[in-house]
PDB file of N, CA and C in Angstrom:
ATOM      1  N   MET A   1      -4.403   0.002 -23.651  1.00 45.00           N
ATOM      2  CA  MET A   1      -5.323  -1.154 -22.857  1.00 45.00           C
ATOM      3  C   MET A   1      -6.500  -0.137 -22.270  1.00 45.00           C
ATOM      4  N   PHE A   2      -7.692  -0.350 -22.548  1.00 51.00           N
ATOM      5  CA  PHE A   2      -8.608   0.279 -21.855  1.00 51.00           C
ATOM      6  C   PHE A   2      -8.211   1.089 -20.175  1.00 51.00           C
ATOM      7  N   ASP A   3      -8.225  -0.373 -19.405  1.00 62.00           N
ATOM      8  CA  ASP A   3      -8.615   0.441 -18.192  1.00 62.00           C
ATOM      9  C   ASP A   3      -7.175   0.712 -17.103  1.00 62.00           C
ATOM     10  N   GLY A   4      -5.947   0.535 -18.898  1.00 78.00           N
ATOM     11  CA  GLY A   4      -3.918   1.261 -17.450  1.00 78.00           C
ATOM     12  C   GLY A   4      -4.577   2.311 -17.047  1.00 78.00           C
ATOM     13  N   VAL A   5      -3.343   1.994 -16.350  1.00 87.00           N
ATOM     14  CA  VAL A   5      -3.336   3.491 -15.581  1.00 87.00           C
ATOM     15  C   VAL A   5      -1.940   3.657 -15.797  1.00 87.00           C
ATOM     16  N   ASP A   6      -1.347   5.314 -16.112  1.00 88.00           N
ATOM     17  CA  ASP A   6       0.014   5.940 -16.690  1.00 88.00           C
ATOM     18  C   ASP A   6       1.022   5.756 -15.592  1.00 88.00           C
ATOM     19  N   PRO A   7       1.795   5.206 -16.127  1.00 88.00           N
ATOM     20  CA  PRO A   7       2.791   4.929 -15.555  1.00 88.00           C
ATOM     21  C   PRO A   7       3.297   5.734 -14.220  1.00 88.00           C
ATOM     22  N   GLY A   8       3.514   6.483 -14.816  1.00 92.00           N
ATOM     23  CA  GLY A   8       3.987   8.144 -14.427  1.00 92.00           C
ATOM     24  C   GLY A   8       2.522   8.495 -12.989  1.00 92.00           C
ATOM     25  N   ILE A   9       1.880   7.773 -13.157  1.00 92.00           N
ATOM     26  CA  ILE A   9       0.999   8.367 -12.129  1.00 92.00           C
ATOM     27  C   ILE A   9       1.206   7.344 -10.874  1.00 92.00           C
ATOM     28  N   VAL A  10       2.076   6.505 -11.348  1.00 93.00           N
ATOM     29  CA  VAL A  10       2.305   5.125  -9.558  1.00 93.00           C
ATOM     30  C   VAL A  10       4.278   6.058  -9.265  1.00 93.00           C
ATOM     31  N   GLU A  11       4.937   6.653 -10.659  1.00 95.00           N
ATOM     32  CA  GLU A  11       5.852   7.502 -10.013  1.00 95.00           C
ATOM     33  C   GLU A  11       5.589   8.360  -9.385  1.00 95.00           C
ATOM     34  N   GLU A  12       4.424   9.363  -9.515  1.00 95.00           N
ATOM     35  CA  GLU A  12       4.066  10.312  -9.298  1.00 95.00           C
ATOM     36  C   GLU A  12       3.643   9.898  -7.216  1.00 95.00           C
ATOM     37  N   ILE A  13       3.070   9.205  -7.055  1.00 96.00           N
ATOM     38  CA  ILE A  13       2.391   8.238  -5.983  1.00 96.00           C
ATOM     39  C   ILE A  13       3.403   8.398  -4.752  1.00 96.00           C
ATOM     40  N   ARG A  14       4.871   7.615  -5.964  1.00 96.00           N
ATOM     41  CA  ARG A  14       6.610   7.549  -5.275  1.00 96.00           C
ATOM     42  C   ARG A  14       7.106   8.258  -5.016  1.00 96.00           C
ATOM     43  N   TYR A  15       6.687   9.540  -5.617  1.00 96.00           N
ATOM     44  CA  TYR A  15       7.562  10.678  -5.471  1.00 96.00           C
ATOM     45  C   TYR A  15       6.254  11.552  -3.737  1.00 96.00           C
ATOM     46  N   GLU A  16       5.501  11.423  -3.682  1.00 95.00           N
ATOM     47  CA  GLU A  16       4.526  11.891  -3.566  1.00 95.00           C
ATOM     48  C   GLU A  16       4.821  11.431  -1.476  1.00 95.00           C
ATOM     49  N   ILE A  17       4.540  10.229  -1.432  1.00 97.00           N
ATOM     50  CA  ILE A  17       4.894   8.759  -0.296  1.00 97.00           C
ATOM     51  C   ILE A  17       6.924   9.209  -0.090  1.00 97.00           C
ATOM     52  N   GLY A  18       7.502   9.756  -0.641  1.00 95.00           N
ATOM     53  CA  GLY A  18       9.283   9.542  -0.478  1.00 95.00           C
ATOM     54  C   GLY A  18       9.028  11.157   0.613  1.00 95.00           C
ATOM     55  N   ARG A  19       8.582  11.815   0.401  1.00 95.00           N
ATOM     56  CA  ARG A  19       8.681  13.092   0.683  1.00 95.00           C
ATOM     57  C   ARG A  19       8.722  13.113   2.663  1.00 95.00           C
ATOM     58  N   VAL A  20       6.972  11.847   2.790  1.00 98.00           N
ATOM     59  CA  VAL A  20       6.898  12.187   4.290  1.00 98.00           C
ATOM     60  C   VAL A  20       7.471  11.062   4.747  1.00 98.00           C
ATOM     61  N   GLU A  21       8.514  12.212   6.027  1.00 98.00           N
ATOM     62  CA  GLU A  21       9.445  11.716   7.517  1.00 98.00           C
ATOM     63  C   GLU A  21       8.283  10.197   7.845  1.00 98.00           C
ATOM     64  N   GLY A  22       9.304   9.633   8.128  1.00 98.00           N
ATOM     65  CA  GLY A  22       9.146   8.577   8.747  1.00 98.00           C
ATOM     66  C   GLY A  22       9.415   7.241   7.730  1.00 98.00           C
ATOM     67  N   VAL A  23       9.433   7.482   6.894  1.00 98.00           N
ATOM     68  CA  VAL A  23       8.084   6.023   5.737  1.00 98.00           C
ATOM     69  C   VAL A  23       9.995   5.807   4.985  1.00 98.00           C
ATOM     70  N   LYS A  24      10.356   5.183   5.656  1.00 97.00           N
ATOM     71  CA  LYS A  24      11.882   4.191   5.399  1.00 97.00           C
ATOM     72  C   LYS A  24      11.750   3.095   3.718  1.00 97.00           C
ATOM     73  N   ASP A  25      10.979   3.068   3.293  1.00 95.00           N
ATOM     74  CA  ASP A  25      11.435   2.311   1.968  1.00 95.00           C
ATOM     75  C   ASP A  25       8.972   2.325   1.460  1.00 95.00           C
ATOM     76  N   ILE A  26       9.496   2.321   0.182  1.00 96.00           N
ATOM     77  CA  ILE A  26       7.662   1.985  -0.309  1.00 96.00           C
ATOM     78  C   ILE A  26       8.230   0.516  -1.281  1.00 96.00           C
ATOM     79  N   LYS A  27       7.633  -0.194  -0.877  1.00 90.00           N
ATOM     80  CA  LYS A  27       7.203  -2.168  -1.339  1.00 90.00           C
ATOM     81  C   LYS A  27       6.680  -1.901  -2.880  1.00 90.00           C
ATOM     82  N   GLU A  28       5.540  -1.179  -2.246  1.00 92.00           N
ATOM     83  CA  GLU A  28       4.098  -1.831  -3.629  1.00 92.00           C
ATOM     84  C   GLU A  28       2.896  -0.404  -3.633  1.00 92.00           C
ATOM     85  N   ALA A  29       3.617  -0.386  -4.975  1.00 94.00           N
ATOM     86  CA  ALA A  29       2.214   0.329  -5.345  1.00 94.00           C
ATOM     87  C   ALA A  29       1.298   0.279  -6.519  1.00 94.00           C
ATOM     88  N   ARG A  30       0.249   0.195  -5.831  1.00 93.00           N
ATOM     89  CA  ARG A  30      -0.725  -0.358  -6.660  1.00 93.00           C
ATOM     90  C   ARG A  30      -2.389   0.645  -7.053  1.00 93.00           C
ATOM     91  N   VAL A  31      -1.614   0.961  -8.391  1.00 95.00           N
ATOM     92  CA  VAL A  31      -3.060   2.359  -8.803  1.00 95.00           C
ATOM     93  C   VAL A  31      -4.728   2.030 -10.383  1.00 95.00           C
ATOM     94  N   ARG A  32      -5.049   1.778  -9.355  1.00 92.00           N
ATOM     95  CA  ARG A  32      -7.014   0.924 -10.029  1.00 92.00           C
ATOM     96  C   ARG A  32      -7.689   1.447 -10.444  1.00 92.00           C
ATOM     97  N   TRP A  33      -8.710   1.941 -12.032  1.00 89.00           N
ATOM     98  CA  TRP A  33      -9.624   2.056 -11.953  1.00 89.00           C
ATOM     99  C   TRP A  33     -10.598   1.094 -10.792  1.00 89.00           C
ATOM    100  N   ILE A  34     -11.736   1.630 -10.644  1.00 89.00           N
ATOM    101  CA  ILE A  34     -12.628   1.204 -10.053  1.00 89.00           C
ATOM    102  C   ILE A  34     -13.776   2.303 -10.058  1.00 89.00           C
ATOM    103  N   GLY A  35     -14.341   1.966 -11.205  1.00 85.00           N
ATOM    104  CA  GLY A  35     -15.623   2.704 -12.205  1.00 85.00           C
ATOM    105  C   GLY A  35     -15.318   3.401 -12.585  1.00 85.00           C
ATOM    106  N   HIS A  36     -15.104   5.107 -12.589  1.00 84.00           N
ATOM    107  CA  HIS A  36     -14.205   6.420 -13.227  1.00 84.00           C
ATOM    108  C   HIS A  36     -13.870   6.349 -11.700  1.00 84.00           C
ATOM    109  N   ARG A  37     -13.368   5.958 -10.997  1.00 88.00           N
ATOM    110  CA  ARG A  37     -12.117   7.021 -10.226  1.00 88.00           C
ATOM    111  C   ARG A  37     -11.057   5.736 -10.029  1.00 88.00           C
ATOM    112  N   LEU A  38     -10.038   7.041  -9.066  1.00 93.00           N
ATOM    113  CA  LEU A  38      -8.491   6.396  -9.222  1.00 93.00           C
ATOM    114  C   LEU A  38      -7.719   5.619  -8.012  1.00 93.00           C
ATOM    115  N   HIS A  39      -8.104   4.470  -7.427  1.00 96.00           N
ATOM    116  CA  HIS A  39      -7.502   4.493  -6.265  1.00 96.00           C
ATOM    117  C   HIS A  39      -5.936   3.567  -6.271  1.00 96.00           C
ATOM    118  N   ALA A  40      -5.766   3.846  -5.087  1.00 96.00           N
ATOM    119  CA  ALA A  40      -4.025   3.560  -4.966  1.00 96.00           C
ATOM    120  C   ALA A  40      -4.528   2.503  -3.267  1.00 96.00           C
ATOM    121  N   GLU A  41      -3.531   1.772  -3.821  1.00 95.00           N
ATOM    122  CA  GLU A  41      -3.059   0.351  -2.199  1.00 95.00           C
ATOM    123  C   GLU A  41      -1.501   1.115  -2.568  1.00 95.00           C
ATOM    124  N   VAL A  42      -1.050   1.125  -1.330  1.00 96.00           N
ATOM    125  CA  VAL A  42       0.485   1.519  -0.765  1.00 96.00           C
ATOM    126  C   VAL A  42       1.001   0.521   0.602  1.00 96.00           C
ATOM    127  N   ASN A  43       2.420   0.053   0.181  1.00 95.00           N
ATOM    128  CA  ASN A  43       2.767  -0.298   0.748  1.00 95.00           C
ATOM    129  C   ASN A  43       3.417   0.073   2.050  1.00 95.00           C
ATOM    130  N   ILE A  44       4.051   0.350   2.850  1.00 96.00           N
ATOM    131  CA  ILE A  44       4.699   1.835   3.201  1.00 96.00           C
ATOM    132  C   ILE A  44       6.386   0.260   4.189  1.00 96.00           C
ATOM    133  N   ALA A  45       7.249   0.356   4.537  1.00 96.00           N
ATOM    134  CA  ALA A  45       8.373   0.726   5.023  1.00 96.00           C
ATOM    135  C   ALA A  45       8.485   1.571   6.958  1.00 96.00           C
ATOM    136  N   VAL A  46       8.275   1.390   8.225  1.00 97.00           N
ATOM    137  CA  VAL A  46       8.335   1.645   8.766  1.00 97.00           C
ATOM    138  C   VAL A  46       9.391   1.886   9.474  1.00 97.00           C
ATOM    139  N   ASP A  47      10.476   2.256  10.863  1.00 97.00           N
ATOM    140  CA  ASP A  47      10.724   1.368  11.838  1.00 97.00           C
ATOM    141  C   ASP A  47      10.645   0.739  12.315  1.00 97.00           C
ATOM    142  N   ALA A  48      10.530  -0.102  12.536  1.00 95.00           N
ATOM    143  CA  ALA A  48      10.556  -0.986  13.811  1.00 95.00           C
ATOM    144  C   ALA A  48      10.009  -1.765  15.376  1.00 95.00           C
ATOM    145  N   GLY A  49      11.136   0.064  15.360  1.00 97.00           N
ATOM    146  CA  GLY A  49      10.978   0.570  17.211  1.00 97.00           C
ATOM    147  C   GLY A  49       9.421   1.550  17.631  1.00 97.00           C
ATOM    148  N   LEU A  50       9.081   1.866  16.272  1.00 97.00           N
ATOM    149  CA  LEU A  50       7.586   2.423  16.611  1.00 97.00           C
ATOM    150  C   LEU A  50       6.555   1.967  17.127  1.00 97.00           C
ATOM    151  N   SER A  51       5.594   2.613  17.726  1.00 97.00           N
ATOM    152  CA  SER A  51       4.502   2.407  18.157  1.00 97.00           C
ATOM    153  C   SER A  51       3.099   2.709  16.810  1.00 97.00           C
ATOM    154  N   VAL A  52       2.574   1.324  17.364  1.00 96.00           N
ATOM    155  CA  VAL A  52       1.755   1.412  16.548  1.00 96.00           C
ATOM    156  C   VAL A  52       1.060   2.572  16.541  1.00 96.00           C
ATOM    157  N   GLU A  53       0.913   3.520  16.624  1.00 97.00           N
ATOM    158  CA  GLU A  53       0.140   5.044  17.220  1.00 97.00           C
ATOM    159  C   GLU A  53       0.807   5.597  16.631  1.00 97.00           C
ATOM    160  N   GLU A  54       2.637   5.858  16.557  1.00 98.00           N
ATOM    161  CA  GLU A  54       3.287   6.676  15.159  1.00 98.00           C
ATOM    162  C   GLU A  54       3.604   5.927  13.834  1.00 98.00           C
ATOM    163  N   GLY A  55       3.040   4.572  13.688  1.00 97.00           N
ATOM    164  CA  GLY A  55       2.863   3.944  12.240  1.00 97.00           C
ATOM    165  C   GLY A  55       1.692   3.886  12.179  1.00 97.00           C
ATOM    166  N   HIS A  56       1.037   4.454  12.406  1.00 97.00           N
ATOM    167  CA  HIS A  56      -0.647   4.896  12.375  1.00 97.00           C
ATOM    168  C   HIS A  56      -0.499   6.187  11.496  1.00 97.00           C
ATOM    169  N   GLU A  57       0.476   6.938  12.466  1.00 98.00           N
ATOM    170  CA  GLU A  57       0.802   8.614  12.242  1.00 98.00           C
ATOM    171  C   GLU A  57       0.683   8.882  10.657  1.00 98.00           C
ATOM    172  N   ILE A  58       2.330   7.976  11.097  1.00 98.00           N
ATOM    173  CA  ILE A  58       2.966   8.289   9.577  1.00 98.00           C
ATOM    174  C   ILE A  58       1.915   7.780   8.247  1.00 98.00           C
ATOM    175  N   ALA A  59       0.944   7.178   8.678  1.00 98.00           N
ATOM    176  CA  ALA A  59       0.403   5.590   7.453  1.00 98.00           C
ATOM    177  C   ALA A  59      -0.720   7.254   7.406  1.00 98.00           C
ATOM    178  N   MET A  60      -1.800   7.973   7.830  1.00 98.00           N
ATOM    179  CA  MET A  60      -2.030   8.809   7.795  1.00 98.00           C
ATOM    180  C   MET A  60      -1.478  10.818   7.260  1.00 98.00           C
ATOM    181  N   ASP A  61      -0.534  10.775   7.305  1.00 98.00           N
ATOM    182  CA  ASP A  61       0.659  11.242   6.585  1.00 98.00           C
ATOM    183  C   ASP A  61       0.799  11.253   5.324  1.00 98.00           C
ATOM    184  N   VAL A  62       0.946   9.898   5.300  1.00 98.00           N
ATOM    185  CA  VAL A  62       1.242   9.463   3.379  1.00 98.00           C
ATOM    186  C   VAL A  62      -0.018   9.955   2.817  1.00 98.00           C
ATOM    187  N   ARG A  63      -1.385   9.136   3.305  1.00 97.00           N
ATOM    188  CA  ARG A  63      -2.901   9.127   2.911  1.00 97.00           C
ATOM    189  C   ARG A  63      -2.438  10.738   3.076  1.00 97.00           C
ATOM    190  N   HIS A  64      -2.332  11.407   3.570  1.00 96.00           N
ATOM    191  CA  HIS A  64      -3.283  13.377   3.626  1.00 96.00           C
ATOM    192  C   HIS A  64      -1.887  13.502   2.419  1.00 96.00           C
ATOM    193  N   GLU A  65      -0.940  13.346   2.093  1.00 95.00           N
ATOM    194  CA  GLU A  65       0.022  13.916   1.190  1.00 95.00           C
ATOM    195  C   GLU A  65      -0.431  13.671  -0.525  1.00 95.00           C
ATOM    196  N   MET A  66      -1.137  11.851  -0.057  1.00 96.00           N
ATOM    197  CA  MET A  66      -1.801  11.376  -1.374  1.00 96.00           C
ATOM    198  C   MET A  66      -2.848  12.595  -2.003  1.00 96.00           C
ATOM    199  N   MET A  67      -3.785  12.583  -1.012  1.00 95.00           N
ATOM    200  CA  MET A  67      -4.715  13.136  -1.539  1.00 95.00           C
ATOM    201  C   MET A  67      -4.652  14.567  -1.207  1.00 95.00           C
ATOM    202  N   HIS A  68      -4.426  15.741  -0.999  1.00 94.00           N
ATOM    203  CA  HIS A  68      -4.231  16.647  -1.167  1.00 94.00           C
ATOM    204  C   HIS A  68      -3.033  16.782  -2.223  1.00 94.00           C
ATOM    205  N   HIS A  69      -2.283  16.029  -2.389  1.00 93.00           N
ATOM    206  CA  HIS A  69      -1.936  16.344  -3.752  1.00 93.00           C
ATOM    207  C   HIS A  69      -1.806  15.639  -5.116  1.00 93.00           C
ATOM    208  N   LEU A  70      -2.465  14.573  -5.136  1.00 92.00           N
ATOM    209  CA  LEU A  70      -2.967  13.885  -6.411  1.00 92.00           C
ATOM    210  C   LEU A  70      -4.320  14.501  -6.595  1.00 92.00           C
ATOM    211  N   GLY A  71      -4.568  15.503  -6.946  1.00 90.00           N
ATOM    212  CA  GLY A  71      -5.654  15.704  -6.863  1.00 90.00           C
ATOM    213  C   GLY A  71      -6.908  13.995  -7.733  1.00 90.00           C
ATOM    214  N   TYR A  72      -6.516  13.891  -9.158  1.00 91.00           N
ATOM    215  CA  TYR A  72      -6.997  12.416  -9.913  1.00 91.00           C
ATOM    216  C   TYR A  72      -7.458  11.177  -8.427  1.00 91.00           C
ATOM    217  N   LEU A  73      -7.201  10.693  -7.633  1.00 95.00           N
ATOM    218  CA  LEU A  73      -7.042   9.933  -6.184  1.00 95.00           C
ATOM    219  C   LEU A  73      -8.598  10.552  -5.631  1.00 95.00           C
ATOM    220  N   SER A  74      -9.192   9.200  -5.434  1.00 95.00           N
ATOM    221  CA  SER A  74     -10.500   8.777  -5.463  1.00 95.00           C
ATOM    222  C   SER A  74     -10.002   8.154  -3.667  1.00 95.00           C
ATOM    223  N   ASN A  75      -9.140   7.456  -3.711  1.00 96.00           N
ATOM    224  CA  ASN A  75      -9.082   7.362  -2.311  1.00 96.00           C
ATOM    225  C   ASN A  75      -8.445   6.774  -2.499  1.00 96.00           C
ATOM    226  N   ALA A  76      -6.815   6.179  -0.931  1.00 97.00           N
ATOM    227  CA  ALA A  76      -5.507   5.217  -0.849  1.00 97.00           C
ATOM    228  C   ALA A  76      -6.117   4.639   0.084  1.00 97.00           C
ATOM    229  N   VAL A  77      -5.322   3.381   0.155  1.00 97.00           N
ATOM    230  CA  VAL A  77      -5.279   2.996   1.016  1.00 97.00           C
ATOM    231  C   VAL A  77      -3.892   2.405   2.691  1.00 97.00           C
ATOM    232  N   ILE A  78      -3.647   2.424   2.748  1.00 97.00           N
ATOM    233  CA  ILE A  78      -2.259   2.643   3.274  1.00 97.00           C
ATOM    234  C   ILE A  78      -1.481   1.331   4.440  1.00 97.00           C
ATOM    235  N   ARG A  79      -0.823   0.416   3.713  1.00 94.00           N
ATOM    236  CA  ARG A  79      -0.563  -0.562   5.084  1.00 94.00           C
ATOM    237  C   ARG A  79       1.611  -0.369   4.880  1.00 94.00           C
ATOM    238  N   VAL A  80       1.087  -0.217   6.243  1.00 95.00           N
ATOM    239  CA  VAL A  80       2.571  -0.133   7.027  1.00 95.00           C
ATOM    240  C   VAL A  80       2.966  -1.780   7.719  1.00 95.00           C
ATOM    241  N   ASP A  81       4.106  -1.753   7.285  1.00 94.00           N
ATOM    242  CA  ASP A  81       4.743  -2.810   7.650  1.00 94.00           C
ATOM    243  C   ASP A  81       6.401  -2.586   8.417  1.00 94.00           C
ATOM    244  N   PRO A  82       7.268  -3.357   9.146  1.00 93.00           N
ATOM    245  CA  PRO A  82       8.321  -2.871   9.667  1.00 93.00           C
ATOM    246  C   PRO A  82       9.518  -3.199   8.999  1.00 93.00           C
ATOM    247  N   VAL A  83      10.356  -1.950   8.869  1.00 88.00           N
ATOM    248  CA  VAL A  83      11.223  -1.597   7.786  1.00 88.00           C
ATOM    249  C   VAL A  83      11.766  -3.536   7.101  1.00 88.00           C
ATOM    250  N   GLU A  84      11.975  -3.470   8.422  1.00 83.00           N
ATOM    251  CA  GLU A  84      12.937  -5.097   8.403  1.00 83.00           C
ATOM    252  C   GLU A  84      11.988  -6.594   7.812  1.00 83.00           C
ATOM    253  N   HIS A  85      10.885  -6.553   8.060  1.00 77.00           N
ATOM    254  CA  HIS A  85       9.592  -7.459   7.475  1.00 77.00           C
ATOM    255  C   HIS A  85       8.661  -6.916   6.827  1.00 77.00           C
ATOM    256  N   SER A  86       9.129  -6.189   5.514  1.00 76.00           N
ATOM    257  CA  SER A  86       7.997  -5.412   4.683  1.00 76.00           C
ATOM    258  C   SER A  86       7.641  -5.755   3.197  1.00 76.00           C
ATOM    259  N   GLY A  87       6.693  -5.591   2.672  1.00 72.00           N
ATOM    260  CA  GLY A  87       6.196  -6.180   1.332  1.00 72.00           C
ATOM    261  C   GLY A  87       4.976  -6.948   1.523  1.00 72.00           C
ATOM    262  N   GLU A  88       5.206  -7.842  -0.309  1.00 74.00           N
ATOM    263  CA  GLU A  88       3.803  -8.702  -0.183  1.00 74.00           C
ATOM    264  C   GLU A  88       4.134 -10.408   0.747  1.00 74.00           C
ATOM    265  N   GLY A  89       5.342 -10.000   0.288  1.00 73.00           N
ATOM    266  CA  GLY A  89       5.752 -11.283   0.333  1.00 73.00           C
ATOM    267  C   GLY A  89       6.070 -11.857   1.877  1.00 73.00           C
ATOM    268  N   TYR A  90       6.403 -10.958   2.625  1.00 68.00           N
ATOM    269  CA  TYR A  90       5.592 -10.961   4.384  1.00 68.00           C
ATOM    270  C   TYR A  90       4.110 -11.391   4.622  1.00 68.00           C
ATOM    271  N   HIS A  91       2.931 -11.202   3.730  1.00 67.00           N
ATOM    272  CA  HIS A  91       1.780 -11.786   4.710  1.00 67.00           C
ATOM    273  C   HIS A  91       1.377 -13.235   3.850  1.00 67.00           C
ATOM    274  N   ARG A  92       2.344 -13.773   2.882  1.00 72.00           N
ATOM    275  CA  ARG A  92       1.635 -14.631   2.518  1.00 72.00           C
ATOM    276  C   ARG A  92       2.011 -15.397   2.858  1.00 72.00           C
ATOM    277  N   ILE A  93       0.874 -16.669   3.123  1.00 72.00           N
ATOM    278  CA  ILE A  93       0.565 -18.167   3.627  1.00 72.00           C
ATOM    279  C   ILE A  93       0.624 -19.512   3.085  1.00 72.00           C
ATOM    280  N   GLU A  94       2.126 -19.855   3.223  1.00 75.00           N
ATOM    281  CA  GLU A  94       2.786 -20.573   2.618  1.00 75.00           C
ATOM    282  C   GLU A  94       1.285 -22.213   2.182  1.00 75.00           C
ATOM    283  N   GLU A  95       1.947 -22.943   1.624  1.00 78.00           N
ATOM    284  CA  GLU A  95       0.992 -23.944   1.319  1.00 78.00           C
ATOM    285  C   GLU A  95       0.366 -24.481   2.809  1.00 78.00           C
ATOM    286  N   HIS A  96      -0.965 -24.936   2.843  1.00 74.00           N
ATOM    287  CA  HIS A  96      -1.313 -25.715   3.790  1.00 74.00           C
ATOM    288  C   HIS A  96      -2.357 -26.400   4.076  1.00 74.00           C
ATOM    289  N   GLU A  97      -2.823 -27.040   5.320  1.00 78.00           N
ATOM    290  CA  GLU A  97      -3.654 -27.434   4.680  1.00 78.00           C
ATOM    291  C   GLU A  97      -4.998 -27.831   6.337  1.00 78.00           C
ATOM    292  N   HIS A  98      -5.517 -27.153   6.814  1.00 80.00           N
ATOM    293  CA  HIS A  98      -6.722 -27.910   7.831  1.00 80.00           C
ATOM    294  C   HIS A  98      -7.841 -27.895   7.678  1.00 80.00           C
ATOM    295  N   GLY A  99      -8.340 -28.623   9.126  1.00 79.00           N
ATOM    296  CA  GLY A  99     -10.243 -29.068   8.781  1.00 79.00           C
ATOM    297  C   GLY A  99     -10.193 -30.079   7.146  1.00 79.00           C
ATOM    298  N   GLU A 100     -11.815 -29.536   7.147  1.00 82.00           N
ATOM    299  CA  GLU A 100     -11.879 -30.465   5.847  1.00 82.00           C
ATOM    300  C   GLU A 100     -11.658 -29.620   4.660  1.00 82.00           C
ATOM    301  N   TYR A 101     -10.700 -28.465   4.760  1.00 81.00           N
ATOM    302  CA  TYR A 101     -10.116 -27.467   3.816  1.00 81.00           C
ATOM    303  C   TYR A 101      -9.499 -28.463   2.685  1.00 81.00           C
ATOM    304  N   PRO A 102      -8.925 -28.253   1.056  1.00 81.00           N
ATOM    305  CA  PRO A 102      -8.620 -28.948   0.455  1.00 81.00           C
ATOM    306  C   PRO A 102      -6.680 -28.070   0.615  1.00 81.00           C
ATOM    307  N   LEU A 103      -5.564 -28.906   0.058  1.00 80.00           N
ATOM    308  CA  LEU A 103      -4.706 -27.665   0.600  1.00 80.00           C
ATOM    309  C   LEU A 103      -4.684 -26.736  -0.279  1.00 80.00           C
ATOM    310  N   HIS A 104      -3.483 -25.618   0.800  1.00 72.00           N
ATOM    311  CA  HIS A 104      -4.467 -24.168  -0.141  1.00 72.00           C
ATOM    312  C   HIS A 104      -2.903 -23.268  -0.103  1.00 72.00           C
ATOM    313  N   GLU A 105      -3.271 -22.464  -0.189  1.00 70.00           N
ATOM    314  CA  GLU A 105      -2.039 -21.705   0.472  1.00 70.00           C
ATOM    315  C   GLU A 105      -3.159 -19.611  -0.461  1.00 70.00           C
ATOM    316  N   HIS A 106      -2.830 -18.883   0.823  1.00 65.00           N
ATOM    317  CA  HIS A 106      -3.588 -17.134   0.861  1.00 65.00           C
ATOM    318  C   HIS A 106      -2.042 -16.510   0.315  1.00 65.00           C
TER     319      HIS A 106
END
C-alpha cells in the first residue's frame, strides 16, 4: 500500500499515550500521511469528574509525549471524552431531518 502506515507506529503511539497519567483508555488512534508529513488523531478517555481544564491538561500532556517521543509525527490532534462516553460512537448523530435538508446523519 503506497500511502499505508506501519501498524507498529499505531502501537508506539498507544504505548506513549498509555504512559500519561490520567488517561483511562485509548479509544481510537489514527495515523495518516498528509503530503510527506505524518499526522495522528487520537481519542482518549479521562475520568468524567475532571474539570475541563484538567482534561485539557491531560490532552496537552498526551500531545507533548507523542511529539517528544515520536519524532516522525508532524502533528497530533487529541480528543478528550469522559470514560463512560468515549469513542467515535458517542459523537455520531443518528439519522434525522430538519428544514429543507433531506434525511441524513453525521
